[in-house]
Amino acid sequence: MKTKFIVLKIICLFLFGSSTFAQTNENKNVVFIEYFTRSNEHVDPFFVETLRNKIIDEMNKLQRIQLVDVHAKRELKLEGVRRSQVDSIDNEARRNALMKKMGARFIIKGHVFAMDTMKKDEDKLNIFHEGKIAYTIQLMEVMNDSIRVINDAVYQEVLAGGVGKSSDDALLSTMSSVNMNDFLNSYFPVVTETKATSFNVLEDSQSTPASIQEF
């Protein structure tokens, strides 16, 4: 029987000073999700995209935000190796400006640090692989004339425990433990209409100043 569990989940969502972006069911925030980057060429881009698609699926399950995949937009769609270049300074600024023009209120960017497997054998007849994945998600707010990186809105996770007969199966099994409920519930809570009219964005005054990227 395959075991699935999260070994470590460091989420900055619950710290004092975290940002909350209130909304109603009828007025959902438009959030664009960018291609994920990777730390090195040893991280297979196929599995990076598979992880990204899994995260998109999990976010869509809650129907909490209006999530827009850049891959579905002709002006933003990239193929192959070009996806790993989305974080270059010039390219990033251009893409951010395009997303703003298309109505983005927030942008989600992800980075995969590691995707590893370890071969294990309980005996010579029972050999399997165990997977481990480390990634982060950064939430960015689209302002009138800039992109504000929300310093406290960083979701960091290490997934482990998925097993399979091959390395590929182990990674896919490990991805099955992805769950975005905490992220969405913390940053995009649904409020009643009466409460929503009183505020748009709640931020703790003690929050660390965020960095600003000008267009």
Coordinates of C-alpha atoms in Angstrom, one line a residue:
M1 CA 0.0 0.0 0.0
K2 CA 1.4 3.4 -1.0
T3 CA 2.0 5.8 1.9
K4 CA 1.6 9.5 1.4
F5 CA 2.5 12.1 3.9
I6 CA 4.0 15.5 4.2
V7 CA 7.3 15.4 6.0
L8 CA 7.7 19.2 6.4
K9 CA 5.4 22.1 5.7
I10 CA 6.7 25.5 6.6
I11 CA 4.0 27.9 5.8
C12 CA 4.3 31.6 6.7
L13 CA 0.6 32.0 6.3
F14 CA -0.1 31.8 10.1
L15 CA 2.5 34.3 11.2
F16 CA 1.3 37.7 12.6
G17 CA 1.8 40.2 9.8
S18 CA 0.6 38.0 7.1
S19 CA -1.6 39.6 4.4
T20 CA -5.2 38.6 3.8
F21 CA -7.0 39.4 0.5
A22 CA -10.7 39.3 1.3
Q23 CA -13.3 38.5 -1.3
T24 CA -16.8 37.3 -1.8
N25 CA -18.0 34.3 -3.8
E26 CA -19.4 36.7 -6.4
N27 CA -16.3 38.9 -6.6
K28 CA -13.3 36.5 -6.9
N29 CA -9.7 37.8 -7.3
V30 CA -8.2 37.2 -10.7
V31 CA -4.9 35.4 -10.1
F32 CA -2.5 34.5 -12.9
I33 CA -0.2 31.5 -12.4
E34 CA 3.2 31.8 -14.1
Y35 CA 5.4 28.9 -15.3
F36 CA 7.5 27.5 -12.5
T37 CA 11.3 27.8 -12.6
R38 CA 13.8 25.2 -11.4
S39 CA 17.1 25.3 -9.6
N40 CA 19.1 23.3 -12.0
E41 CA 19.0 21.2 -15.1
H42 CA 18.8 18.0 -13.1
V43 CA 15.2 18.9 -12.1
D44 CA 13.2 17.4 -15.0
P45 CA 11.0 20.1 -16.6
F46 CA 8.3 17.5 -17.4
F47 CA 7.8 16.9 -13.7
V48 CA 8.0 20.6 -12.9
E49 CA 5.1 21.2 -15.2
T50 CA 3.3 18.1 -13.8
L51 CA 3.7 19.5 -10.3
R52 CA 2.4 22.9 -11.5
N53 CA -0.6 21.3 -13.1
K54 CA -1.3 19.4 -9.8
I55 CA -1.2 22.7 -7.9
I56 CA -3.6 24.3 -10.4
D57 CA -6.0 21.4 -10.1
E58 CA -5.9 21.7 -6.3
M59 CA -6.5 25.4 -6.3
N60 CA -9.4 25.1 -8.7
K61 CA -11.1 22.5 -6.5
L62 CA -12.0 25.2 -3.9
Q63 CA -13.2 27.6 -6.5
R64 CA -11.9 30.3 -4.3
I65 CA -10.2 32.5 -6.9
Q66 CA -10.4 33.0 -10.7
L67 CA -7.2 31.3 -11.6
V68 CA -5.7 32.0 -15.0
D69 CA -3.0 29.7 -16.5
V70 CA -0.6 31.7 -18.6
H71 CA -0.2 28.6 -20.8
A72 CA -3.8 29.2 -21.9
K73 CA -3.0 32.8 -23.1
R74 CA -1.5 33.1 -26.5
E75 CA 0.4 36.3 -25.6
L76 CA 2.0 34.5 -22.6
K77 CA 2.3 30.9 -23.7
L78 CA 5.8 29.5 -23.9
E79 CA 7.1 26.2 -25.1
G80 CA 10.1 24.0 -24.1
V81 CA 13.2 25.6 -22.7
R82 CA 11.8 29.1 -23.0
R83 CA 9.7 28.4 -19.9
S84 CA 12.8 28.4 -17.7
Q85 CA 13.6 31.9 -18.9
V86 CA 10.5 33.6 -17.4
D87 CA 12.4 35.0 -14.5
S88 CA 15.0 36.9 -16.5
I89 CA 14.6 40.6 -15.6
D90 CA 13.5 42.0 -18.9
N91 CA 11.2 39.1 -19.7
E92 CA 9.7 39.1 -16.3
A93 CA 8.8 42.8 -16.4
R94 CA 7.3 42.4 -19.9
R95 CA 5.2 39.4 -18.8
N96 CA 4.0 41.1 -15.6
A97 CA 2.9 44.1 -17.6
L98 CA 1.0 41.8 -20.0
M99 CA -0.7 40.0 -17.1
K100 CA -1.7 43.3 -15.6
K101 CA -3.2 44.4 -18.9
M102 CA -5.2 41.2 -19.0
G103 CA -6.8 41.9 -15.7
A104 CA -4.5 40.2 -13.2
R105 CA -5.0 41.3 -9.6
F106 CA -2.3 38.8 -8.3
I107 CA 0.4 36.7 -9.8
I108 CA 1.6 33.3 -8.5
K109 CA 5.2 32.3 -9.2
G110 CA 6.7 28.9 -8.3
H111 CA 10.2 27.6 -8.0
V112 CA 11.2 23.9 -7.6
F113 CA 14.4 23.4 -5.6
A114 CA 14.6 19.6 -5.8
M115 CA 13.0 16.5 -7.1
D116 CA 14.8 13.4 -5.9
T117 CA 14.2 9.7 -5.5
M118 CA 15.9 7.1 -3.4
K119 CA 16.1 3.4 -4.2
K120 CA 15.1 1.2 -1.3
D121 CA 14.8 -2.5 -0.9
E122 CA 13.2 -4.4 2.0
D123 CA 14.5 -7.5 0.4
K124 CA 15.9 -8.6 -3.0
L125 CA 12.3 -9.3 -4.2
N126 CA 10.8 -6.0 -3.0
I127 CA 12.6 -3.0 -4.5
F128 CA 11.0 0.4 -4.7
H129 CA 11.7 4.1 -5.0
E130 CA 10.7 6.9 -2.6
G131 CA 10.3 10.5 -3.8
K132 CA 11.0 13.9 -2.3
I133 CA 10.0 17.3 -3.7
A134 CA 10.9 20.8 -2.5
Y135 CA 9.3 23.9 -3.9
T136 CA 8.0 27.4 -3.0
I137 CA 5.2 29.6 -4.2
Q138 CA 5.4 33.4 -4.1
L139 CA 2.3 35.6 -4.2
M140 CA 2.6 39.0 -5.9
E141 CA 0.1 41.8 -5.9
V142 CA -0.5 43.9 -9.0
M143 CA -0.6 47.6 -8.1
N144 CA -1.4 50.5 -10.3
D145 CA 2.1 51.1 -11.5
S146 CA 4.1 48.3 -10.0
I147 CA 4.2 44.7 -8.9
R148 CA 4.4 44.3 -5.1
V149 CA 6.2 41.2 -3.9
I150 CA 4.4 40.1 -0.7
N151 CA 7.2 39.0 1.5
D152 CA 5.1 37.1 4.0
A153 CA 3.1 35.3 1.3
V154 CA 5.6 32.5 0.7
Y155 CA 4.4 29.0 0.7
Q156 CA 7.3 26.5 1.2
E157 CA 6.8 22.8 1.2
V158 CA 8.7 19.6 1.1
L159 CA 6.7 16.6 0.1
A160 CA 8.0 13.1 0.7
G161 CA 6.8 9.5 1.1
G162 CA 5.4 8.7 -2.3
V163 CA 6.6 5.4 -3.5
G164 CA 6.7 3.5 -6.8
K165 CA 8.4 0.8 -8.7
S166 CA 10.3 3.4 -10.7
S167 CA 11.7 6.9 -10.0
D168 CA 9.0 8.4 -12.2
D169 CA 6.2 6.6 -10.3
A170 CA 7.7 7.7 -7.0
L171 CA 7.6 11.4 -8.0
L172 CA 4.1 11.2 -9.3
S173 CA 3.0 9.4 -6.1
T174 CA 4.7 12.1 -4.0
M175 CA 2.9 14.9 -5.9
S176 CA -0.5 13.3 -5.0
S177 CA -0.1 14.8 -1.5
V178 CA -0.2 18.4 -2.7
N179 CA -2.9 20.3 -1.0
M180 CA -3.5 24.1 -1.4
N181 CA -6.3 24.5 1.1
D182 CA -4.2 26.3 3.7
F183 CA -2.8 28.7 1.2
L184 CA -6.1 29.7 -0.3
N185 CA -7.9 29.8 3.1
S186 CA -5.3 32.0 4.6
Y187 CA -4.7 34.5 1.7
F188 CA -8.1 34.5 0.0
P189 CA -10.8 33.9 2.6
V190 CA -14.4 34.3 1.6
V191 CA -16.2 37.0 3.6
T192 CA -19.8 38.1 3.7
E193 CA -21.0 41.0 1.5
T194 CA -21.3 43.4 4.4
K195 CA -17.8 42.7 5.6
A196 CA -16.3 42.8 2.1
T197 CA -17.6 46.3 1.5
S198 CA -15.6 47.6 4.4
F199 CA -12.2 46.4 3.2
N200 CA -10.4 45.0 0.2
V201 CA -7.0 44.1 1.6
L202 CA -6.2 43.5 5.2
E203 CA -2.5 43.9 6.2
D204 CA -0.9 43.9 9.6
S205 CA 0.8 47.2 10.2
Q206 CA 3.8 45.3 11.5
S207 CA 4.3 43.5 8.2
T208 CA 7.7 43.6 6.7
P209 CA 7.8 46.1 3.8
A210 CA 7.5 44.3 0.5
S211 CA 9.9 44.9 -2.4
I212 CA 8.5 46.8 -5.4
Q213 CA 9.1 46.1 -9.1
E214 CA 8.4 49.1 -11.3
F215 CA 7.1 48.5 -14.8

